[in-house]
PDB file of C-alpha atoms and ligand atoms in Angstrom:
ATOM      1  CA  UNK H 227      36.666  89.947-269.692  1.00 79.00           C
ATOM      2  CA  UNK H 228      38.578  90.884-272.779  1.00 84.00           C
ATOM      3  CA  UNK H 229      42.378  90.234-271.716  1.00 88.00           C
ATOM      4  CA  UNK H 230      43.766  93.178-274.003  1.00 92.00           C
ATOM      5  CA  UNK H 231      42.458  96.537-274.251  1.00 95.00           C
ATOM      6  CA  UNK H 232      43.238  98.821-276.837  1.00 96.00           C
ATOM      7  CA  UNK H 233      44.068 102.748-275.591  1.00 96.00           C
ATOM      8  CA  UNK H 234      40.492 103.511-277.285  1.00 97.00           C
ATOM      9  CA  UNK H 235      38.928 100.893-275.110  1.00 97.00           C
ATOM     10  CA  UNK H 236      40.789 101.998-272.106  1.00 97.00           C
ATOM     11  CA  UNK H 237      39.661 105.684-272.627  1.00 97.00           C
ATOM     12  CA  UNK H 238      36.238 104.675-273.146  1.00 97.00           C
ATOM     13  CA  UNK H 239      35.766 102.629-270.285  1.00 98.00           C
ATOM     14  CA  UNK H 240      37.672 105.262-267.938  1.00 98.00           C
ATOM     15  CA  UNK H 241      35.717 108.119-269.364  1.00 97.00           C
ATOM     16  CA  UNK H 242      32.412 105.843-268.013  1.00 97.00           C
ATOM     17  CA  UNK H 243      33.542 105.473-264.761  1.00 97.00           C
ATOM     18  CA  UNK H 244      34.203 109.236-264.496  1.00 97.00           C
ATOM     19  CA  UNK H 245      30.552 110.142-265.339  1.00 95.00           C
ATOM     20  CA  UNK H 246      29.316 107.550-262.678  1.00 96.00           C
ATOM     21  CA  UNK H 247      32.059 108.659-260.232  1.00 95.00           C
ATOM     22  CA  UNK H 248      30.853 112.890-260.767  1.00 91.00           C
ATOM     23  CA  UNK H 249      27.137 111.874-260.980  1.00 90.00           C
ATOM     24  CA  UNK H 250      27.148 109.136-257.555  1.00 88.00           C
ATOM     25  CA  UNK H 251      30.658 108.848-256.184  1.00 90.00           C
ATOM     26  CA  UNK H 252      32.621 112.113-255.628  1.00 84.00           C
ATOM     27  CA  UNK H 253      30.001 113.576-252.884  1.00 78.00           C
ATOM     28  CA  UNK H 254      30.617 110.395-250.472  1.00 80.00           C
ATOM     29  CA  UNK H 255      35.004 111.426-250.858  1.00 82.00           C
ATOM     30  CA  UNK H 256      35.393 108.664-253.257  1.00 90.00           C
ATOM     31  CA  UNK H 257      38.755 109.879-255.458  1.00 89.00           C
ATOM     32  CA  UNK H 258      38.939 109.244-259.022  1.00 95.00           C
ATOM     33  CA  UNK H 259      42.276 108.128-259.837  1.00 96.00           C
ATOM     34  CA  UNK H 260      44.050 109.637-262.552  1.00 96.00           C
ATOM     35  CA  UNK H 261      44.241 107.863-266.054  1.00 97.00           C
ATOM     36  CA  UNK H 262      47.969 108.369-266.911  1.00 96.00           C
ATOM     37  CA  UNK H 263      50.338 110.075-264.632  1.00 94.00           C
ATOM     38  CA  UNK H 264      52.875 112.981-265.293  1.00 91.00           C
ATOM     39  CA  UNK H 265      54.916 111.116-267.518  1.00 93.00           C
ATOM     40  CA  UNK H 266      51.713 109.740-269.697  1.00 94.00           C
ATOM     41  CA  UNK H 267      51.780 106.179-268.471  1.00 95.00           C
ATOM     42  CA  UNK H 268      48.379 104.657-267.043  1.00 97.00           C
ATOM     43  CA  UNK H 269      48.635 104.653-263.351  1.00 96.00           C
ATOM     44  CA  UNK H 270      48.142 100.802-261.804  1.00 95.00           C
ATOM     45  CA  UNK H 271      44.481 102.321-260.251  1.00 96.00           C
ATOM     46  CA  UNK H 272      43.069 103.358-263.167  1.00 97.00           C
ATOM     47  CA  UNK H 273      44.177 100.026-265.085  1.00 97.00           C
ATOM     48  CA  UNK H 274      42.449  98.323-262.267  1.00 96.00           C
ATOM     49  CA  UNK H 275      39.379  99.984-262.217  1.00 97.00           C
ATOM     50  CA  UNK H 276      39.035 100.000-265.859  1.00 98.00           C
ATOM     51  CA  UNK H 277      39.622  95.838-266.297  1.00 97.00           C
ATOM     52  CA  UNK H 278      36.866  95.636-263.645  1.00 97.00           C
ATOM     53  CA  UNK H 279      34.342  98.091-264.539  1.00 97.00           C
ATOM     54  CA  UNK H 280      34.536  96.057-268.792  1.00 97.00           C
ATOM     55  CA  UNK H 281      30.832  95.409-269.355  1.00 96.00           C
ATOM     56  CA  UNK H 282      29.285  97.648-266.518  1.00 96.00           C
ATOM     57  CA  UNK H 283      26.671  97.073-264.742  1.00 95.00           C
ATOM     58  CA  UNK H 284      27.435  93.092-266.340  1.00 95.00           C
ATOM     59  CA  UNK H 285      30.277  92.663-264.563  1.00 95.00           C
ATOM     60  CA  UNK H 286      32.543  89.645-264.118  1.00 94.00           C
ATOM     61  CA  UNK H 287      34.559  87.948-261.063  1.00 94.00           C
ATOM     62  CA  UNK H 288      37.999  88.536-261.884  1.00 94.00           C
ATOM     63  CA  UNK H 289      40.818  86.928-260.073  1.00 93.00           C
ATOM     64  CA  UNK H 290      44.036  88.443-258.542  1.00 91.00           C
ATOM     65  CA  UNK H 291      46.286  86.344-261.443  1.00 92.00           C
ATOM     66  CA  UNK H 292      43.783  88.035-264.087  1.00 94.00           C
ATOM     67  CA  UNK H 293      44.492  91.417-262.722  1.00 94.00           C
ATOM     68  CA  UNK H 294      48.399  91.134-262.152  1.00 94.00           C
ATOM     69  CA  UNK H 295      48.606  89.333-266.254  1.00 93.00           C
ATOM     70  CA  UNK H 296      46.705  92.609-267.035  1.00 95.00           C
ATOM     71  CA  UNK H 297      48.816  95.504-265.070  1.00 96.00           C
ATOM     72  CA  UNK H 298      52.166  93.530-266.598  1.00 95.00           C
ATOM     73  CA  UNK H 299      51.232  94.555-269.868  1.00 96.00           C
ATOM     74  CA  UNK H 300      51.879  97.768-268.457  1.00 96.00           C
ATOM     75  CA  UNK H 301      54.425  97.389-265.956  1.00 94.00           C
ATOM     76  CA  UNK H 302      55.996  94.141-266.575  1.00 94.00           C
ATOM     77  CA  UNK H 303      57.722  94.001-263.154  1.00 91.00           C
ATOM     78  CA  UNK H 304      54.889  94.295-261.006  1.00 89.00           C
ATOM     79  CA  UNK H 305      54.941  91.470-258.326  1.00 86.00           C
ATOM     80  CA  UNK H 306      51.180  91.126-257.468  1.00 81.00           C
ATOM     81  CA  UNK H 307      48.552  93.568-257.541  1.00 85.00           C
ATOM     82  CA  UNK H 308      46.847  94.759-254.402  1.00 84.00           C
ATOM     83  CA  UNK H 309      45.217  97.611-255.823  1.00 87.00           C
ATOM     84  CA  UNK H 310      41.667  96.165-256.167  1.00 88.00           C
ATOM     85  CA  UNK H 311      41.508  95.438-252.260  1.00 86.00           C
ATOM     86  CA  UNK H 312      42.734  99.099-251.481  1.00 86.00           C
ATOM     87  CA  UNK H 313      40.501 100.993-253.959  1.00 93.00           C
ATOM     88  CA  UNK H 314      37.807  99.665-251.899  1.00 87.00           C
ATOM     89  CA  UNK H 315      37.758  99.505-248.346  1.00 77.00           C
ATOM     90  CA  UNK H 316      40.609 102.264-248.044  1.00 81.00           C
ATOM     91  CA  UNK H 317      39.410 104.287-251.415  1.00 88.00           C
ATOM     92  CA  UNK H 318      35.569 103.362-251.454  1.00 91.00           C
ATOM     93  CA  UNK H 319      34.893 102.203-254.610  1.00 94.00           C
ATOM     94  CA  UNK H 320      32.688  99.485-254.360  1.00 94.00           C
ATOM     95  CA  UNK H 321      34.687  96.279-254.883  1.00 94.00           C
ATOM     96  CA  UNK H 322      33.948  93.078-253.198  1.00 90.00           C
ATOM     97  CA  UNK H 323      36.905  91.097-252.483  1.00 87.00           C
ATOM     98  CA  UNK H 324      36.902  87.352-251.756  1.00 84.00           C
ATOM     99  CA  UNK H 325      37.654  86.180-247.828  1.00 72.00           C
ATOM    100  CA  UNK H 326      36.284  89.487-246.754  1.00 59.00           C
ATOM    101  CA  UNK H 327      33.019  90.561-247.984  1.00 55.00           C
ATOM    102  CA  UNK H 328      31.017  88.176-248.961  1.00 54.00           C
ATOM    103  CA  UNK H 329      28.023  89.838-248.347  1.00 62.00           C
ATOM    104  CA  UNK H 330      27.252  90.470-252.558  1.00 64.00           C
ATOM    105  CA  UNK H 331      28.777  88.084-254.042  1.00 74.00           C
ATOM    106  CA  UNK H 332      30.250  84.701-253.552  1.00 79.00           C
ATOM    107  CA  UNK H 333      34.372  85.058-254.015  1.00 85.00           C
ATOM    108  CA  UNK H 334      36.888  82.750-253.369  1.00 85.00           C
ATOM    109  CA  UNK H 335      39.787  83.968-251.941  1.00 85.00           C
ATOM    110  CA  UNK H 336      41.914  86.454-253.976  1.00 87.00           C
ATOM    111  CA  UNK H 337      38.707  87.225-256.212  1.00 91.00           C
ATOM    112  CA  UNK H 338      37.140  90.622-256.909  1.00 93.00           C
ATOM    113  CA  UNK H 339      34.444  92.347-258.544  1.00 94.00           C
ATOM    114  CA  UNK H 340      33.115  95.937-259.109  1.00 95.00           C
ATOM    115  CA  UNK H 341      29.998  95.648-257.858  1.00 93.00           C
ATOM    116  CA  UNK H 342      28.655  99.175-258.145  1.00 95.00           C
ATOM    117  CA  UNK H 343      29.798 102.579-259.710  1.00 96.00           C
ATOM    118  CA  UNK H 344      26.292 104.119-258.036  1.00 94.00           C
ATOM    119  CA  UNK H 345      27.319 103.605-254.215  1.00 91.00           C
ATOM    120  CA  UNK H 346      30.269 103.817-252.335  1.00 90.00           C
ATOM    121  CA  UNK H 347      31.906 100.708-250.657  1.00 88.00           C
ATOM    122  CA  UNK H 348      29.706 100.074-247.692  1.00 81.00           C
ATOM    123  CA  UNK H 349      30.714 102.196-244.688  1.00 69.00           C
ATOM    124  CA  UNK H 350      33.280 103.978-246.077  1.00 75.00           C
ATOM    125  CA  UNK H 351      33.254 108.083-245.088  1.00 63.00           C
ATOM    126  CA  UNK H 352      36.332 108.678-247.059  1.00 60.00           C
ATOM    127  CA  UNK H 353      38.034 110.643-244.085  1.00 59.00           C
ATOM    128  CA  UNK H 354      38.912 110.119-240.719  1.00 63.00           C
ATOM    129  CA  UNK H 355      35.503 110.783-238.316  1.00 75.00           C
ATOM    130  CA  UNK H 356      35.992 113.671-236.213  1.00 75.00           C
ATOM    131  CA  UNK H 357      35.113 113.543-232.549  1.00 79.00           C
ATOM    132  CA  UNK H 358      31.882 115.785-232.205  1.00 82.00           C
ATOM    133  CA  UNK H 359      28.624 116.445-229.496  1.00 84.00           C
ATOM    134  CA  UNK H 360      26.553 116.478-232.297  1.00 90.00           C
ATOM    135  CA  UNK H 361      24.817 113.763-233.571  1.00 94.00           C
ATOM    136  CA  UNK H 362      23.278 114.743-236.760  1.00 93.00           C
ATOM    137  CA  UNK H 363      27.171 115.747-237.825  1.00 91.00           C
ATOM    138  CA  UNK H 364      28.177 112.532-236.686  1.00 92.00           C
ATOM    139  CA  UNK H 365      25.280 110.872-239.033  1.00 94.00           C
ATOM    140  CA  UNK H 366      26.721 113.340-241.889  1.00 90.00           C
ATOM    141  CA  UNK H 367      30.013 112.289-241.789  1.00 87.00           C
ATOM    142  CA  UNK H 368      28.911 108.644-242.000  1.00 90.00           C
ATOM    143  CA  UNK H 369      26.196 109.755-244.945  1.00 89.00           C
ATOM    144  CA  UNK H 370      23.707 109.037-243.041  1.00 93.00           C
ATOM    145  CA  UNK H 371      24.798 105.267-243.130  1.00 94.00           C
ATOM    146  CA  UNK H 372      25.045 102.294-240.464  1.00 95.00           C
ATOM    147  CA  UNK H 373      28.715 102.321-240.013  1.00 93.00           C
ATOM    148  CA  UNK H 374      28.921  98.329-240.161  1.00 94.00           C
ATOM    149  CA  UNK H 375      26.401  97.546-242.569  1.00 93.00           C
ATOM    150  CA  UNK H 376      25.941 100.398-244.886  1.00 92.00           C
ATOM    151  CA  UNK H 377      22.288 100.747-244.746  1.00 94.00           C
ATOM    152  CA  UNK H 378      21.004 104.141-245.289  1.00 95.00           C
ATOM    153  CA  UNK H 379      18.946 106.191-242.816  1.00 96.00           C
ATOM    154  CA  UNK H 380      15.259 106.268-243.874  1.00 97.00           C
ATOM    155  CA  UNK H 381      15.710 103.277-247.152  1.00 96.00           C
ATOM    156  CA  UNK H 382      15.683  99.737-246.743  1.00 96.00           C
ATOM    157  CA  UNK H 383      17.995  97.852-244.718  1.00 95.00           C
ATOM    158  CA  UNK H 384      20.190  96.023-246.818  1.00 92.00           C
ATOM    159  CA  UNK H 385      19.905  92.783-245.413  1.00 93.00           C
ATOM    160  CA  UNK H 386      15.933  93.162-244.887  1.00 94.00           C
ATOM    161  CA  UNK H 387      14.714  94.932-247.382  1.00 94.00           C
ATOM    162  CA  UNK H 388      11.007  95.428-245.275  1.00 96.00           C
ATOM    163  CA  UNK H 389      13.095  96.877-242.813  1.00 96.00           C
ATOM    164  CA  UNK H 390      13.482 101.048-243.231  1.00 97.00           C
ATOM    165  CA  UNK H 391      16.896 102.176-241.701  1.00 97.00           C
ATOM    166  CA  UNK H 392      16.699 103.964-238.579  1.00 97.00           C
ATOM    167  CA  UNK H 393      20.279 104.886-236.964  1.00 97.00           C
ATOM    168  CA  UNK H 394      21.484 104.896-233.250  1.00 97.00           C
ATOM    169  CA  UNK H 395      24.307 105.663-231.118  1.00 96.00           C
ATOM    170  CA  UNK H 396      25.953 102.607-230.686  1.00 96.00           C
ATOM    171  CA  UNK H 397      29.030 101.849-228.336  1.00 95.00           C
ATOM    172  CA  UNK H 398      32.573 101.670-230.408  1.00 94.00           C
ATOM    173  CA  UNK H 399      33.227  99.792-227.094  1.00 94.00           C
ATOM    174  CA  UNK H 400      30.106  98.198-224.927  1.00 94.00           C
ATOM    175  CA  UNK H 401      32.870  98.866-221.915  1.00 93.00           C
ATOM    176  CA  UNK H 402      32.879 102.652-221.919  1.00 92.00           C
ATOM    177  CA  UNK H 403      30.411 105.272-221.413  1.00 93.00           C
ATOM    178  CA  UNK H 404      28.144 106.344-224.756  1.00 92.00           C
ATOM    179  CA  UNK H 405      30.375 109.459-225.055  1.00 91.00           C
ATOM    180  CA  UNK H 406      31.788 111.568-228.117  1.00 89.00           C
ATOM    181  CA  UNK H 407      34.682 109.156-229.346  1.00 88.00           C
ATOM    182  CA  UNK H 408      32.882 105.936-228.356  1.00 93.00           C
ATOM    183  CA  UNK H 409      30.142 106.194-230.327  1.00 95.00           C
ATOM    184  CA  UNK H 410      29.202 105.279-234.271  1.00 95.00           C
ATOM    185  CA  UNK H 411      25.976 105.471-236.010  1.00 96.00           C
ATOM    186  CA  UNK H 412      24.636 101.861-236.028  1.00 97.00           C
ATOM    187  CA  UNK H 413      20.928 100.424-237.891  1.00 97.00           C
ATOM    188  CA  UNK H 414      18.924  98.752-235.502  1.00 96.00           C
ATOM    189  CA  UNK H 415      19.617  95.598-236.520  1.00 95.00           C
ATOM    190  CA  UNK H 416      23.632  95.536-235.770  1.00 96.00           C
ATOM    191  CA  UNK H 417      22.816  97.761-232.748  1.00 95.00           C
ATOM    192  CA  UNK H 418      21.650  94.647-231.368  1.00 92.00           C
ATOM    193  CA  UNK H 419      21.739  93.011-228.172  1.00 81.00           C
ATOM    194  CA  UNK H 420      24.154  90.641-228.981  1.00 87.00           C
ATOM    195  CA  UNK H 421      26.330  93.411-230.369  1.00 91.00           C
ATOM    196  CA  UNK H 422      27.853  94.128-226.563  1.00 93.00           C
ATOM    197  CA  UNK H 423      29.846  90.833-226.986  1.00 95.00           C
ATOM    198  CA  UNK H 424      32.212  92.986-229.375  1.00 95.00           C
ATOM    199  CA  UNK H 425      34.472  95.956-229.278  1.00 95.00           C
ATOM    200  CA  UNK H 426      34.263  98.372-233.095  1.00 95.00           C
ATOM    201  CA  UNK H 427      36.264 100.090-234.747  1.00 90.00           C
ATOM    202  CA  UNK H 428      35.093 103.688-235.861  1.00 88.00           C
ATOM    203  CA  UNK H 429      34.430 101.967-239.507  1.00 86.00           C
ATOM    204  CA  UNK H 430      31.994  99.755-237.599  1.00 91.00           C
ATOM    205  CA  UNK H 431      34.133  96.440-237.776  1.00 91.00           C
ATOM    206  CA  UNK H 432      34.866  94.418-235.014  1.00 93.00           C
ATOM    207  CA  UNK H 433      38.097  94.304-233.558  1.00 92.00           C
ATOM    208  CA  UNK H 434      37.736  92.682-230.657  1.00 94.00           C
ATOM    209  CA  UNK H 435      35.896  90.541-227.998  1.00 95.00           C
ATOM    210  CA  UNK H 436      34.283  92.480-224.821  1.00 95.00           C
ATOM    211  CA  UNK H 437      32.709  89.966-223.389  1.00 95.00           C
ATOM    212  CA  UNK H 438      34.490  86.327-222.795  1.00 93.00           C
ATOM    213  CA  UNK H 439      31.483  84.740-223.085  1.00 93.00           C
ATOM    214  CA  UNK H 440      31.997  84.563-227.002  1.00 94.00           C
ATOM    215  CA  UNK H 441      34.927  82.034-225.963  1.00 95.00           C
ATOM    216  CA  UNK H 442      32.497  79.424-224.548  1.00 94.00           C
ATOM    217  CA  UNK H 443      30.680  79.615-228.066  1.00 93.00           C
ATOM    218  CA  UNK H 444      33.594  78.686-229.635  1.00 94.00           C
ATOM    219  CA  UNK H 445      34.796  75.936-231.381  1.00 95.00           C
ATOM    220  CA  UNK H 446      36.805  73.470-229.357  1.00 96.00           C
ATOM    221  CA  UNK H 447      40.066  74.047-231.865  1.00 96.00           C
ATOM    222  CA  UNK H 448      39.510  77.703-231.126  1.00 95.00           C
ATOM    223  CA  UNK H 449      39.160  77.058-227.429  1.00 96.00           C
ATOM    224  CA  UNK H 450      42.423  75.422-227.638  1.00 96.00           C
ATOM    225  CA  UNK H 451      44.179  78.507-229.035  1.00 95.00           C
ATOM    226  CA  UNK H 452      42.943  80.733-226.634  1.00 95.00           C
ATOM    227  CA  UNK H 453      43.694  78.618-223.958  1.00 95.00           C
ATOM    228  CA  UNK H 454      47.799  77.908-225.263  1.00 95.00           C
ATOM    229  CA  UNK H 455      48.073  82.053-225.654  1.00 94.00           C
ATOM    230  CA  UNK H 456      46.654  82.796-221.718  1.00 94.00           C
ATOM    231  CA  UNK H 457      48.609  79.700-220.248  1.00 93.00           C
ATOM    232  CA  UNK H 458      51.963  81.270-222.004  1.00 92.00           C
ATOM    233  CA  UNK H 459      50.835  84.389-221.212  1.00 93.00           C
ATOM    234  CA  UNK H 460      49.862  84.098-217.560  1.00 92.00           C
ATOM    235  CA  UNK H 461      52.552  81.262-216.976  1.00 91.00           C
ATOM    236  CA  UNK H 462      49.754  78.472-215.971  1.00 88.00           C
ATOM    237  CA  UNK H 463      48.705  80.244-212.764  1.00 91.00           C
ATOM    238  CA  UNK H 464      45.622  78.930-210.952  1.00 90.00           C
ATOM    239  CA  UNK H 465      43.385  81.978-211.523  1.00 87.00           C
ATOM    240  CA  UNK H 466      41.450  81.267-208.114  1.00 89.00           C
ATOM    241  CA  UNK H 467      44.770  81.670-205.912  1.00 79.00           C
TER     242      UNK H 467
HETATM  243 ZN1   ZN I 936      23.572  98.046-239.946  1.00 61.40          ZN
END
């Protein structure tokens, strides 16, 4: 990654990203940011996805430290730079970030990388999901995508590529009825048995456990915690008397 970029450089690179954001991005909600704001300075997105997307498609881990050096050559004051993480799972452009997503790349902590400019971050509909009957406009607002893996309706599954992509109402929570609200668009392979164990969010992530059975699969040091938070909560009572 070239640590300077000259305004020529910046516009070239930005004006690259807004092809592949008009020709694959904008129809999935994905915004562009702008290049320079009112006052003609670069805003702190557009630096960010510009020092990413150098070299696209080749493109390069690049470390939080890497990013922040790059912004304070624009806004010298900036304590750290969060932007990468947000313009992808809240914005949808398709960043991984280490000690989330592994699943393209292998990132350490506080590492990123533009992995695409021809898909949207996985499972992101770029607006809230409203509550409907229908099913086919619940699939559309998704994009016809398994909310927690990404995989497309009738294409490969990510994951297993021999696999083609069928989607199903699946339980937001295993606990409640299959009813408008409770329900996202899963692939067959995460609407999977083992699936009732957990409680989703409506972007298909799991928030948390529905079935305690998950504790006994634990590890011991886990075990532990659990066991210190329900003693303090529930004051050491026997929970037979
Ligand atoms: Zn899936």
């Amino acid at each position: 990654m070239k640590k300077h970029l000259s305004n020529g450089e910046i516009k070239e690179i930005y004006s690259m990203i807004s092809d592949y954001h008009k020709k694959f991005l904008e129809k999935y909600g994905v915004k562009l940011p702008k290049l320079t704001d009112t006052e003609g300075n670069y805003t702190k997105d557009a630096l960010v996805l510009v020092y990413l997307a150098q070299n696209y498609p080749d493109t390069k881990k690049v470390s939080k430290e890497e990013l922040t050096q790059f912004i304070r050559q624009y806004y010298p004051n900036v304590p750290d730079v969060q932007q990468a993480r947000h313009l992808g799972a809240q914005k949808g452009w398709f960043i991984a970030a280490g000690g989330r997503d592994n699943r393209d790349v292998i990132l350490a902590r506080g590492e990123y990388q533009l992995i695409s400019l021809e898909k949207p971050y996985p499972a992101f509909h770029g607006h809230r999901i409203e509550e409907t009957e229908e099913w086919e406009e619940l699939k559309r607002q998704y994009g016809y995508r398994c909310a927690t893996c990404g995989s497309k309706e009738g294409e490969p599954n990510i994951h297993w590529p021999n696999t083609i992509t069928r989607l199903q109402k699946a339980h937001m929570d295993p606990n409640k009825p299959l009813v408008p609200g409770n329900i996202i668009p899963q692939c067959q392979k995460c609407n999977r048995a083992d699936r009732n164990n957990w409680v989703y969010d409506e972007r298909g992530r799991v928030i948390k456990l529905a079935n305690p059975i998950v504790i006994k699969r634990s590890e011991k040091e886990i075990r532990w915690k659990v066991y210190k938070i329900l003693y303090e909560e529930f004051k050491g009572v026997n929970p037979n008397e």
